[in-house]
Amino acid sequence: MSTSTLFLRKATGLVRSWSVFDAFIYAFFSINLVTLGFYIISQMWFLNGAIIPMLILSAVFILAEVVVYAGLIAVMPRAGGDYVWQSRILGGGIGFVLAVTGWWFILWLWTPLYADMLRHIFFVPLLGILGQQSAALWFAWQPNAWMLVCVLMSVFVTIVIAMGMKTYATVQKFCFWVGNAGLLICCLFLLFGNNQAFQAGLEANATKLFGAAPGVYAATMAAGQAAGGVTPLMGVDIAAIFLGMPYLVFFNLWPNWGATLYGEVKGADDFRRNFTGMAWALIATTVLAVIFFLLVAKTIGWDFLTNANAAYWSYRWDTTGKVAAPPLDIWPYPALLAMFLTTNPILQFIVVLAMSMWFFGWAGTIFLSSTRVIFAAAFDRLLPEAVATIEPRTRTPIWALALMVIPGLIVSALYVYNVPIGGTGFASLTLASTLVIAVTYLGSTIAAILLPYTKKDLYEASPIAKYKIAGIPLISVMGTIFGLFLMFLLYEWIIDPNGLYGISYKNTASVYFMGAMYLLAVVIYVVAKLVRKSQGVDLNLVYKEIPVE
Amino acid sequence: MPILPDALDEARRIIAAGAEQKLTLRLLGGLAIKMHSPSANHRALVRSYPDLDFAFAGKAGYKIEALLPPLGYEANQAFNLFNGAHRLLFYDTGNERQIDVFVGSFHMCHDLPITERIALDPLTLPLAELLLTKLQIVQLNEKDIRDICALLLDHPFGESDDETINLKRVTEVCAGDWGLWKTVNVSLVKVQEFCDAYDLDVPSKLTIIERINVLRLALGDVPKTVRWKVRAAVGEKLQWYDLPEEVKRG
């Protein structure tokens, strides 16, 4: 008698492009310590909340987000993520408006932000190390250089996305390992170095590579203190910690960034797999951040880093012309500061280049996730069918990318050259990039809370139906926790009673910019409905169906 | 010309249409085995053929996307958009059939180099590759077992590809990939167990079993590559296969 069994596999099947590990790397890079993390924490120099408790506490709330998204993916593992869930659970209009603003329009604003990070972790330090001081400082300060980096980055991202998901995963994996090797070396330098050696290294390297005046360490400390650099590394002031979170989440709110791609990930209907990939990305990033900043505190000195950040950003944000240029005339990139513990330019170059892989492995995230939302909306006929086509020879989604890249470059120009709107400069909108996406996430979170009740059949048939807390669906419980967290963030950003974040209703540029995006989304939706109606297509019926794979 | 109701005739029509445009398409899967194996019509091994599976040698899948719609097929646009670099799906709604095209490569439970020798047979992949595409399946179903039995029953192992299963080719491919080697061995054991239950005469069953043994011995004897040995050292502690997921039709 046979001991084996046969299976009931029906069709040939498909091995999806991405493994769970690929999804993990995408999530890990989406909350990128070296790009987003270093960049945004450097801007938090004026906040009183302690960074390490803030990192840990925010990660706890964001774990609830991971549960929500892992659950939604398991129920509907479809390309388009938030758009598909919201349009099927909350309705087409809400789904479209929230998804395209959060996953499409606001990503235009991320273009100059990504480019800003690229110039500071790639062009500036590497050119400095190569002895090209003038070029390094040109990239560090000149708007034309920044704009050039926006263009170069958009080209790079277009190429990476055009290479397809499998190649993207390979590039990402390479960058993951090389980038982490670079970080390990930085950590070893910090572990075995000391503050005296750092001060000497800073003096030697900053003067030689970037033309800083002698005495740069003391001058930076003084400039930072004058600017009001105060952020502590450790502390228990819980109110201050909470007030820091609306800034910090620019860095770590995104472990779910790959949610729109899960139609292309193996086993995406497995809740635990989805959760594991995103949760480990969040946990690993948080642990890495804590370790790295403790090592910074040990060798560079947390006070020095905070003051260097204060000196740099207070000068860069100054609109009065009264703030003096920072003594260290570049963005205080922590990895470069760590490599100032050596004067060996070859070693510095190799490690800083390796660290730049944190950018190149991550860069595609600016548009890749968004293309899937655009495709999903086009499949639903909310956008012209041509938007969901590709250039056949290269398989490049040219229309979807064009809808990201071209407006992205226009917004970049507005941001880079700080064009005023309603009397406020465009460059004050950094955190708007987070706010609009948070609104989208709130939509998906509400959809997740309601799912077990409004789409009972779908929920009961899904793999998450068995997860309950005190008889209440886990996804609804976690959705409520994360939803409350998002509402707190939105309150702080929009009302901003303490004047900390710069994008409140008082910022006219912010109000006009975000208002214009939501209005554009509404207009597209209304026009699409009318056009399709004239063609005999009822979009309401489209939203009653779960999209096919 | 409309889509032909007979799947074999239709496969020939598609291959010919491709050839006219210098596109090398070859059939694989159950229908390809049926083309070569009269035993596939035996009552014990007969099965339905809802899909036509093709391998395409080139990387220019867009040429296939241009070829099939004029022949009457409807593309699965979403699937092809996301997967078209390696796979394409089309539907024949009239006959409720699906066309599945592997573009430039074959990646299911294992990777198989099926396009290297694609032109050896005018209509299908060579028998060795046909057998491997079946034996690489981890979750064998009833149809797969019947296909493998039919193929083994009608074709001896040998050194050529002319209505013979090229033993050297099968073993060489497996000798470079421990995971594939492992799955093929497991599948052979499974086929041996299940073929006994089919309503075949005893000589037919013995022929199948004898040929399974020939292949298993050859797989054991073939010199293995360094890559095979390194992976073998890790063994089953690490999953050695992928599990394809079903694609829901639109």
CSV table of C-alpha atoms in Angstrom, one decimal, chain A residues 31 58-73 82 85 103 249 251-259 271 274-275 278-279 282 434 437-438 440-442 444-445 448 474-475 477-483 485-486 489:
chain,number,residue,atom,x,y,z
A,31,ILE,CA,12.7,52.2,7.5
A,58,SER,CA,7.3,54.3,18.6
A,59,ALA,CA,8.3,50.9,17.5
A,60,VAL,CA,5.7,49.4,19.9
A,61,PHE,CA,2.9,51.4,18.3
A,62,ILE,CA,4.2,50.6,14.8
A,63,LEU,CA,4.1,46.9,15.6
A,64,ALA,CA,0.4,47.4,15.8
A,65,GLU,CA,0.6,48.8,12.3
A,66,VAL,CA,2.5,45.7,11.2
A,67,VAL,CA,-0.3,43.5,12.5
A,68,VAL,CA,-2.9,45.6,10.7
A,69,TYR,CA,-1.1,45.4,7.4
A,70,ALA,CA,0.0,41.8,7.7
A,71,GLY,CA,-3.6,41.0,8.2
A,72,LEU,CA,-4.9,43.1,5.3
A,73,ILE,CA,-2.3,41.5,3.0
A,82,ASP,CA,-4.1,50.3,0.5
A,85,TRP,CA,-8.4,47.4,0.6
A,103,TRP,CA,1.0,56.6,-2.6
A,249,VAL,CA,8.0,58.6,12.4
A,251,PHE,CA,11.9,57.5,9.7
A,252,ASN,CA,10.1,54.4,11.1
A,253,LEU,CA,6.5,54.5,10.2
A,254,TRP,CA,7.1,52.5,7.0
A,255,PRO,CA,7.8,48.9,7.6
A,256,ASN,CA,4.6,48.3,5.6
A,257,TRP,CA,5.9,50.2,2.6
A,258,GLY,CA,6.0,47.0,0.6
A,259,ALA,CA,2.3,46.4,1.2
A,271,PHE,CA,-0.4,36.2,8.0
A,274,ASN,CA,3.9,38.8,6.4
A,275,PHE,CA,4.0,39.8,10.1
A,278,MET,CA,7.8,43.5,8.6
A,279,ALA,CA,8.1,43.0,12.3
A,282,LEU,CA,11.2,47.1,12.5
A,434,THR,CA,4.7,61.9,6.2
A,437,ILE,CA,0.7,59.0,4.0
A,438,ALA,CA,-0.4,58.8,7.6
A,440,THR,CA,-3.8,57.0,3.9
A,441,TYR,CA,-2.7,54.6,6.5
A,442,LEU,CA,-5.5,55.8,8.7
A,444,SER,CA,-6.5,51.4,5.7
A,445,THR,CA,-6.5,51.1,9.5
A,448,ALA,CA,-9.0,46.9,8.9
A,474,LEU,CA,-7.0,40.9,16.4
A,475,ILE,CA,-7.0,43.1,13.4
A,477,VAL,CA,-7.9,45.5,18.2
A,478,MET,CA,-4.5,46.4,16.7
A,479,GLY,CA,-6.2,48.7,14.2
A,480,THR,CA,-7.8,50.6,17.1
A,481,ILE,CA,-4.4,51.0,18.8
A,482,PHE,CA,-2.6,52.1,15.7
A,483,GLY,CA,-5.5,54.3,14.6
A,485,PHE,CA,-1.6,56.6,17.4
A,486,LEU,CA,-2.1,58.0,13.9
A,489,LEU,CA,0.2,62.2,15.1
